[in-house]
């Protein structure tokens, strides 16, 4: 489980992240435009653009603290921590203070092994928050050859309310890096100060420690408790080596520089979802700078960049994870997502198809490929990927309902309604009353005029489960419409339209319902609205025909039953 802090404690112990303040001397002329461009780029998390503008501005105002801080942040966002540290040094010499710049300085001094410099700076009053300062200074003491001071630093944090787990976890890593595996195990097993929650890396660190203590069976049991038996390349490889009697090296943290890298990653993981993603990114960038092979930091950096609206940078970051890394398949799935975000769907699918050839034994890979093909409406191609995923899971569990749902939709869109129904009923066996499945299957029955009583019950149950889901309420109203219960369809269809105000299908349906109850002018208004919401071309053609001829004429041309016949039950 991830280490977590309560929000108030995070606020007290970590630096607050803000965009750079206004420059001391507001620029004028051409520089004013450049300054505005830099600010806009920074606000939009466009780190490359912001860095370029700050470079330009600093040519005419080389010592401006706000511009220097902006350059620090933008270059760290790009992953160029060394360049950011150069700007941080200039900022310090100009008399400016910045918690963000201080983190860049820590990273650069740790990279160079200047641990005494980190300690001296901290004593001189440079700070980035109590927790970060405490952990970094303790590791710097270890790097400076003073284990006593290092352990005292970790102990001080472990006795601070809300920070106990951080101090204990890093003390365990420090002891293990120094060869005291017994002491490290005492902490991680809870013998020393009670159990502590750790991240995935913490579990793996403990596994390596147990192996160093020649306790491979205990290490295997720890893996099984935390990760189960589902395919996971990294965990599977560890388990295989442990079963073969191999003593695993302890390589999570081998020295003080690694320890400081782990500080930034630990805090980034704790901050995820609690602080601004742009701030959290600075920490993961530092981790990757100090430990380029830190796969988890690269993955988190890429995910943060995606959430910040920077898919191209995220793609570059995912691509840094090598093919022999146990995290490679996760990175490639993420890279495919970034390609989709850049409207490069063919390239995204090629990435996943290539991944399926090398990592096709992983459920996540086959599922991602199936989902990508389904997203592009390549339904027949998606089915084999879902088949492979379902074949890999063995006995399906409750959590696997989505696989059958996705495969079923692919069969339905490929014209195989029998297999579609079978898959969705299997999904309901695994997850009874799942509203999405009930809605889709019920709507499909209504649309084809089959199993109408069961279909209504399914849709009504789905509505009860998700009463504010517009697309499900639309299904209920449309079921009433298809059954000829036009008046009963009006209220739920109007509610669906309120919940999904710009959905072309819902709006088109509302027009049909209005037409059926004699509200023809309102129907035409809704059909025109539906056209403005960019419906699929086949739907747009039908809507235009309804506007020209009316719904009755369109139904007659399609060979469908007239509205009155449906209402009469004929």
XYZ file of C-alpha atoms in Angstrom:
570
model
C 0.000 0.000 0.000
C 1.279 3.530 -0.699
C 2.556 5.644 2.136
C 0.007 8.383 2.776
C -0.113 11.505 4.897
C -3.177 13.396 5.980
C -3.659 16.574 3.954
C -3.012 18.944 6.877
C 0.293 17.195 7.597
C 1.279 17.368 3.940
C 0.584 21.082 4.017
C 2.771 21.517 7.078
C 5.679 19.380 5.948
C 6.016 19.913 2.213
C 6.802 23.004 0.210
C 3.875 24.798 -1.344
C 4.040 24.993 -5.111
C 3.093 28.176 -6.928
C 3.850 29.570 -10.344
C 6.584 32.207 -10.367
C 5.575 35.595 -9.057
C 5.584 38.691 -11.251
C 9.001 39.984 -12.173
C 10.375 42.691 -9.909
C 10.579 45.136 -12.814
C 7.642 44.580 -15.117
C 9.062 44.304 -18.662
C 7.926 46.600 -21.420
C 7.991 46.548 -25.209
C 8.986 43.269 -26.828
C 9.927 41.771 -23.465
C 6.383 42.333 -22.220
C 5.086 40.075 -24.975
C 7.727 37.454 -24.220
C 6.906 37.638 -20.536
C 3.210 37.128 -21.200
C 4.023 34.198 -23.496
C 6.179 32.628 -20.775
C 3.417 33.027 -18.218
C 0.801 31.526 -20.516
C 3.060 28.582 -21.388
C 3.806 27.981 -17.701
C 0.118 28.134 -16.813
C -0.630 25.574 -19.534
C 2.219 23.306 -18.345
C 3.948 23.703 -21.716
C 7.402 23.293 -20.236
C 9.345 23.425 -23.508
C 7.672 26.644 -24.621
C 8.024 28.211 -21.174
C 11.708 27.287 -20.939
C 12.411 28.888 -24.315
C 10.679 32.131 -23.331
C 12.433 32.287 -19.947
C 15.781 31.814 -21.710
C 14.970 34.788 -23.919
C 13.811 36.985 -21.049
C 16.874 36.204 -18.941
C 19.123 37.581 -21.662
C 17.905 41.079 -20.804
C 17.225 40.480 -17.090
C 19.772 37.823 -16.068
C 19.309 38.236 -12.309
C 15.543 38.542 -12.048
C 14.498 36.056 -9.308
C 11.022 35.405 -10.689
C 12.359 34.668 -14.164
C 15.074 32.436 -12.736
C 12.516 30.507 -10.690
C 10.351 30.133 -13.789
C 13.362 28.758 -15.656
C 14.017 26.295 -12.823
C 10.452 24.981 -12.871
C 10.118 24.720 -16.649
C 13.436 22.922 -17.081
C 12.665 20.519 -14.251
C 9.309 19.835 -15.889
C 11.193 18.951 -19.065
C 13.419 16.618 -17.079
C 16.571 18.728 -17.494
C 17.399 18.895 -13.806
C 21.047 19.811 -14.406
C 20.057 22.926 -16.360
C 17.447 23.765 -13.730
C 20.134 23.516 -11.047
C 22.232 26.032 -12.966
C 19.384 28.531 -12.839
C 18.873 27.713 -9.148
C 22.525 28.562 -8.479
C 22.121 31.889 -10.284
C 18.980 32.573 -8.259
C 20.826 31.972 -4.979
C 23.695 34.240 -6.034
C 21.170 36.951 -6.937
C 19.845 36.792 -3.381
C 16.595 35.073 -4.270
C 14.969 32.345 -2.215
C 12.896 29.518 -3.637
C 11.929 26.160 -2.202
C 11.620 24.713 -5.698
C 15.076 25.968 -6.648
C 16.465 24.433 -3.458
C 15.219 20.994 -4.520
C 17.097 21.391 -7.816
C 20.228 22.314 -5.865
C 19.816 19.249 -3.641
C 19.566 17.061 -6.738
C 22.689 18.506 -8.329
C 24.760 18.283 -5.143
C 23.614 14.704 -4.563
C 24.542 13.867 -8.154
C 28.039 15.242 -7.558
C 28.368 13.583 -4.139
C 28.529 16.932 -2.340
C 26.644 15.760 0.731
C 28.439 18.181 3.027
C 27.192 21.001 0.807
C 23.605 19.822 1.276
C 24.047 19.767 5.052
C 25.701 23.197 5.095
C 22.950 24.719 2.952
C 20.308 23.309 5.251
C 22.080 24.713 8.295
C 22.243 28.087 6.526
C 18.460 28.163 6.368
C 17.637 26.785 2.927
C 14.499 24.713 3.300
C 11.921 22.809 1.281
C 9.714 21.670 4.163
C 10.247 19.714 7.366
C 9.789 16.220 5.972
C 11.907 16.664 2.852
C 14.627 18.508 4.751
C 14.732 15.849 7.456
C 14.975 12.875 5.111
C 17.464 14.494 2.726
C 19.720 15.709 5.535
C 19.740 12.254 7.130
C 20.775 10.624 3.855
C 23.343 13.364 3.276
C 24.827 12.584 6.702
C 25.135 8.945 5.668
C 26.800 10.039 2.429
C 29.138 12.194 4.481
C 30.175 9.123 6.466
C 28.226 9.883 9.641
C 25.818 6.994 10.213
C 25.118 8.152 13.769
C 23.766 11.503 12.584
C 21.888 9.790 9.769
C 20.061 7.416 12.103
C 19.363 10.248 14.537
C 17.750 12.182 11.703
C 15.524 9.284 10.699
C 14.639 8.640 14.351
C 13.612 12.268 14.836
C 11.119 11.965 11.980
C 9.868 8.584 13.163
C 8.931 10.211 16.473
C 7.022 13.057 14.790
C 3.266 12.516 14.625
C 2.152 11.803 11.086
C 5.689 11.303 9.782
C 6.521 8.052 11.571
C 6.237 5.777 8.535
C 8.536 7.950 6.429
C 11.254 8.041 9.046
C 11.054 4.303 9.720
C 10.969 3.296 6.051
C 14.015 5.352 5.138
C 15.861 4.224 8.253
C 15.284 0.633 7.117
C 16.646 1.441 3.658
C 19.669 3.161 5.184
C 20.423 0.178 7.429
C 20.071 -2.224 4.505
C 22.349 -0.093 2.318
C 24.958 -0.376 5.083
C 24.532 -4.161 5.331
C 22.438 -4.269 8.514
C 19.693 -6.464 7.070
C 18.566 -7.708 10.485
C 17.897 -4.153 11.624
C 16.130 -3.329 8.367
C 13.908 -6.411 8.659
C 13.023 -5.559 12.247
C 11.620 -2.241 11.020
C 9.831 -3.465 7.889
C 8.360 -6.523 9.603
C 7.007 -4.367 12.424
C 9.126 -5.942 15.165
C 10.798 -2.645 15.957
C 7.956 -0.107 16.070
C 4.874 -1.869 14.773
C 3.782 -2.439 11.163
C 4.248 0.292 8.585
C 2.545 0.601 5.210
C 4.901 0.607 2.245
C 4.660 0.982 -1.509
C 5.422 -1.710 -4.062
C 9.116 -0.750 -3.958
C 9.052 -1.107 -0.189
C 7.731 -4.653 -0.466
C 10.404 -5.520 -3.030
C 13.064 -3.981 -0.789
C 11.850 -6.169 2.082
C 11.896 -9.230 -0.194
C 15.520 -8.508 -1.099
C 16.380 -8.020 2.576
C 14.809 -11.367 3.525
C 16.744 -13.058 0.735
C 19.970 -11.505 2.006
C 19.101 -13.068 5.377
C 18.753 -16.459 3.605
C 14.994 -16.473 4.218
C 13.793 -17.067 0.674
C 10.611 -18.945 1.740
C 9.592 -15.928 3.829
C 10.382 -13.657 0.880
C 8.153 -15.753 -1.411
C 5.356 -15.669 1.147
C 5.667 -11.874 1.317
C 5.346 -11.650 -2.466
C 2.307 -13.914 -2.451
C 0.578 -11.915 0.292
C 1.073 -8.609 -1.461
C 0.805 -9.465 -5.148
C -1.064 -12.750 -5.436
C -0.367 -15.031 -8.368
C -1.582 -12.971 -11.347
C 1.053 -12.508 -14.051
C 3.451 -9.675 -13.247
C 6.845 -9.839 -14.997
C 8.840 -8.275 -12.170
C 7.206 -10.286 -9.396
C 7.280 -13.503 -11.423
C 11.013 -13.074 -12.041
C 11.690 -12.466 -8.347
C 9.623 -15.485 -7.345
C 11.451 -17.720 -9.846
C 14.864 -16.623 -8.599
C 13.855 -17.089 -4.976
C 12.493 -20.583 -5.631
C 15.780 -21.465 -7.334
C 17.610 -20.577 -4.111
C 19.273 -17.447 -5.462
C 20.240 -14.754 -2.966
C 18.801 -11.532 -4.333
C 21.067 -8.490 -4.214
C 19.790 -5.485 -2.310
C 19.707 -2.843 -5.031
C 16.740 -0.622 -4.208
C 19.083 1.804 -2.448
C 22.833 1.213 -2.485
C 24.195 4.598 -1.421
C 23.231 8.056 -0.194
C 22.517 9.371 -3.695
C 20.062 6.525 -4.245
C 18.586 7.272 -0.834
C 17.937 10.907 -1.723
C 16.398 9.797 -5.013
C 14.121 7.506 -3.024
C 13.136 10.394 -0.746
C 11.786 12.347 -3.689
C 9.985 9.309 -5.083
C 8.462 8.379 -1.731
C 7.110 11.891 -1.321
C 5.909 12.038 -4.922
C 3.917 8.856 -4.377
C 2.438 10.317 -1.188
C 1.639 13.600 -2.917
C -0.101 12.018 -5.918
C -3.685 13.167 -5.813
C -3.044 15.397 -2.792
C -0.974 18.182 -4.363
C -0.688 19.908 -7.714
C 0.522 17.424 -10.339
C 3.053 19.966 -11.562
C 4.673 20.020 -8.129
C 4.675 16.230 -7.852
C 6.316 16.018 -11.280
C 9.317 17.996 -10.023
C 9.965 15.289 -7.434
C 9.715 12.397 -9.898
C 11.998 14.227 -12.327
C 14.623 14.534 -9.594
C 14.311 10.827 -8.803
C 14.865 9.876 -12.439
C 17.809 12.290 -12.663
C 19.547 10.683 -9.703
C 18.508 7.135 -10.646
C 17.946 6.936 -14.429
C 16.865 3.300 -14.126
C 14.105 4.073 -11.626
C 11.217 2.648 -13.645
C 8.533 3.632 -11.164
C 9.651 7.274 -11.250
C 9.582 7.305 -15.046
C 6.108 5.768 -15.097
C 4.805 8.261 -12.565
C 6.438 11.164 -14.413
C 4.763 10.093 -17.642
C 1.380 9.654 -15.971
C 1.664 13.107 -14.401
C 2.559 14.633 -17.755
C -0.531 13.025 -19.260
C -2.711 14.536 -16.548
C -1.037 17.905 -17.148
C -2.031 17.795 -20.812
C 1.458 17.081 -22.178
C 1.078 13.807 -24.138
C 4.182 14.357 -26.285
C 6.420 14.738 -23.217
C 4.668 11.769 -21.626
C 5.361 9.695 -24.738
C 9.057 10.622 -24.576
C 9.179 9.656 -20.908
C 7.491 6.281 -21.387
C 9.972 5.583 -24.195
C 12.873 5.890 -21.717
C 11.943 2.546 -20.153
C 13.988 -0.168 -21.911
C 12.529 -3.302 -23.447
C 14.180 -5.542 -20.844
C 12.557 -3.680 -17.949
C 9.790 -5.482 -16.037
C 7.802 -2.254 -16.404
C 8.144 -2.180 -20.199
C 4.630 -3.428 -20.923
C 3.142 -0.808 -18.603
C 5.188 1.885 -20.319
C 4.138 0.764 -23.799
C 0.459 0.692 -22.850
C 0.910 4.206 -21.482
C 2.773 5.284 -24.615
C -0.111 4.035 -26.739
C -2.473 6.180 -24.673
C -0.324 9.243 -25.331
C -0.362 8.513 -29.063
C -4.153 8.339 -28.998
C -4.146 11.697 -27.211
C -2.075 13.091 -30.093
C -4.529 11.707 -32.685
C -2.034 9.051 -33.771
C -4.380 6.085 -33.458
C -2.658 3.920 -36.079
C 0.692 4.355 -34.337
C -0.921 3.585 -30.980
C -2.390 0.336 -32.247
C 0.933 -0.621 -33.853
C 2.615 -0.162 -30.455
C 0.085 -2.476 -28.800
C 0.216 -5.064 -31.582
C 3.998 -5.166 -31.279
C 3.687 -5.473 -27.509
C 1.230 -8.355 -27.886
C 3.845 -10.207 -29.931
C 6.452 -9.923 -27.153
C 4.276 -9.825 -24.028
C 1.165 -11.623 -25.218
C 1.040 -13.738 -22.064
C -0.162 -10.737 -20.040
C -3.871 -10.086 -19.574
C -3.275 -6.335 -19.400
C -1.576 -6.310 -22.793
C -4.283 -8.266 -24.605
C -6.978 -6.194 -22.913
C -5.295 -2.935 -23.904
C -5.053 -4.109 -27.511
C -8.700 -5.158 -27.558
C -9.790 -1.855 -26.033
C -7.744 0.130 -28.557
C -9.178 -1.744 -31.533
C -12.706 -1.408 -30.153
C -12.123 2.308 -29.643
C -11.333 2.585 -33.344
C -14.424 0.489 -34.171
C -12.274 -2.363 -35.474
C -14.552 -4.764 -33.651
C -13.746 -8.010 -35.469
C -10.028 -7.436 -34.832
C -10.692 -6.714 -31.166
C -12.375 -10.069 -30.540
C -9.206 -12.252 -30.772
C -7.431 -9.944 -28.306
C -10.268 -10.284 -25.810
C -10.345 -14.051 -26.459
C -6.658 -14.200 -25.558
C -7.158 -12.100 -22.419
C -10.040 -14.270 -21.221
C -8.036 -17.397 -21.983
C -5.193 -16.135 -19.806
C -7.256 -15.437 -16.686
C -8.158 -19.075 -16.061
C -11.233 -19.156 -13.865
C -12.967 -15.770 -14.194
C -13.481 -13.736 -11.040
C -15.897 -10.933 -10.256
C -13.414 -8.281 -11.372
C -13.267 -9.800 -14.860
C -16.835 -8.859 -15.809
C -15.528 -5.971 -17.910
C -13.657 -8.315 -20.236
C -16.821 -10.199 -21.125
C -18.698 -6.916 -21.476
C -16.087 -5.500 -23.868
C -15.891 -8.692 -25.919
C -19.675 -8.891 -26.033
C -19.944 -5.359 -27.416
C -17.380 -6.266 -30.070
C -19.466 -9.290 -31.077
C -22.641 -7.198 -31.181
C -21.035 -4.544 -33.369
C -19.762 -7.345 -35.620
C -23.304 -8.699 -36.053
C -22.962 -11.765 -33.812
C -25.889 -11.164 -31.447
C -25.948 -14.683 -30.044
C -22.383 -14.499 -28.717
C -22.979 -10.904 -27.641
C -25.882 -11.985 -25.443
C -23.882 -14.902 -24.037
C -20.955 -12.661 -23.092
C -23.114 -10.033 -21.425
C -25.037 -12.656 -19.471
C -21.676 -14.057 -18.331
C -20.670 -10.560 -17.235
C -23.869 -10.373 -15.181
C -23.099 -13.736 -13.586
C -19.779 -12.312 -12.419
C -21.189 -8.910 -11.407
C -24.960 -9.180 -10.881
C -26.997 -6.032 -11.567
C -24.033 -4.226 -13.100
C -25.810 -1.136 -14.512
C -23.715 -0.694 -17.667
C -24.238 -4.308 -18.665
C -27.943 -4.275 -17.817
C -28.428 -1.087 -19.796
C -26.526 -2.249 -22.866
C -28.173 -5.661 -23.014
C -31.635 -4.288 -22.233
C -31.319 -1.519 -24.812
C -30.131 -4.029 -27.409
C -33.150 -6.254 -26.762
C -35.512 -3.293 -27.098
C -33.812 -2.104 -30.267
C -34.261 -5.544 -31.842
C -37.742 -6.079 -30.392
C -36.690 -9.149 -28.388
C -37.246 -10.201 -24.763
C -39.069 -6.941 -24.115
C -40.323 -7.720 -20.609
C -36.859 -8.796 -19.482
C -35.326 -5.815 -21.257
C -37.558 -3.374 -19.366
C -36.661 -4.973 -16.041
C -32.964 -4.763 -16.895
C -33.131 -1.097 -17.824
C -35.279 -0.222 -14.799
C -32.751 -1.935 -12.523
C -29.927 -0.033 -14.226
C -31.773 3.260 -13.674
C -32.287 2.395 -10.003
C -28.552 1.727 -9.675
C -27.523 4.926 -11.488
C -30.473 7.346 -11.370
C -28.405 10.269 -12.637
C -26.852 8.524 -15.650
C -28.357 10.239 -18.676
C -27.496 7.499 -21.149
C -29.240 4.880 -18.981
C -32.355 7.020 -18.538
C -32.330 7.510 -22.316
C -32.490 3.721 -22.658
C -35.539 3.583 -20.386
C -37.318 6.307 -22.340
C -36.387 4.691 -25.642
C -37.729 1.368 -24.417
C -41.074 3.031 -23.677
C -40.963 4.600 -27.140
C -40.248 1.317 -28.905
C -43.107 -0.293 -26.977
C -45.446 2.461 -28.165
C -45.776 4.015 -24.701
C -45.056 7.476 -26.041
C -46.522 9.550 -23.227
C -44.581 7.509 -20.651
C -41.407 8.124 -22.648
C -41.603 11.922 -22.447
C -40.571 12.513 -18.830
C -37.519 10.196 -18.725
C -36.389 11.378 -22.164
C -36.544 15.003 -21.057
C -34.558 14.107 -17.936
C -31.981 12.266 -20.042
C -31.661 15.349 -22.245
C -31.041 17.535 -19.204
C -28.321 15.147 -18.014
C -26.768 14.774 -21.492
C -27.525 18.190 -23.018
C -25.153 17.960 -25.998
C -25.435 14.262 -26.830
C -26.697 13.914 -30.431
C -28.323 10.510 -29.858
C -30.256 11.562 -26.755
C -31.344 14.800 -28.432
C -32.438 12.919 -31.562
C -34.432 10.504 -29.403
C -36.126 13.420 -27.640
C -37.199 14.746 -31.024
C -38.698 11.367 -31.946
C -40.620 11.195 -28.667
C -41.996 14.702 -29.132
C -43.072 13.823 -32.686
C -44.848 10.705 -31.461
C -46.954 12.691 -28.967
C -47.860 15.358 -31.507
C -45.345 18.033 -30.479
C -43.963 18.354 -33.991
C -42.444 21.842 -33.818
C -40.550 20.867 -30.662
C -39.441 17.671 -32.380
C -37.993 19.606 -35.302
C -36.203 21.935 -32.897
C -34.570 18.968 -31.121
C -33.545 17.345 -34.413
C -31.852 20.588 -35.475
C -30.054 20.657 -32.114
C -28.961 17.054 -32.638
C -27.420 17.983 -35.996
C -25.428 20.750 -34.293
C -23.812 18.185 -31.958
C -21.925 16.433 -34.783
C -23.679 13.048 -34.952
C -22.301 10.178 -37.023
C -23.006 10.677 -40.717
C -25.571 7.883 -40.999
C -27.479 9.391 -38.065
C -27.183 12.886 -39.521
C -28.630 11.690 -42.846
C -31.622 10.176 -41.075
C -32.179 13.314 -38.977
C -32.151 15.495 -42.092
C -34.721 13.181 -43.675
C -36.943 13.551 -40.610
C -36.687 17.324 -40.822
C -37.643 17.227 -44.488
C -40.402 14.594 -44.454
C -41.297 13.912 -40.829
C -40.718 10.794 -38.711
C -43.739 8.931 -40.093
C -42.456 9.169 -43.668
C -38.962 8.041 -42.642
C -40.362 5.000 -40.819
C -42.486 4.135 -43.850
C -39.467 4.399 -46.156
C -37.540 2.093 -43.826
C -40.349 -0.447 -43.807
C -40.854 -0.016 -40.072
C -44.208 -0.142 -38.333
C -46.022 3.200 -38.149
C -46.099 4.873 -34.763
C -49.835 4.263 -34.337
C -49.445 0.553 -35.033
C -46.772 0.251 -32.377
C -48.908 2.135 -29.901
C -51.868 -0.132 -30.668
C -49.678 -3.200 -30.194
C -50.053 -4.340 -33.805
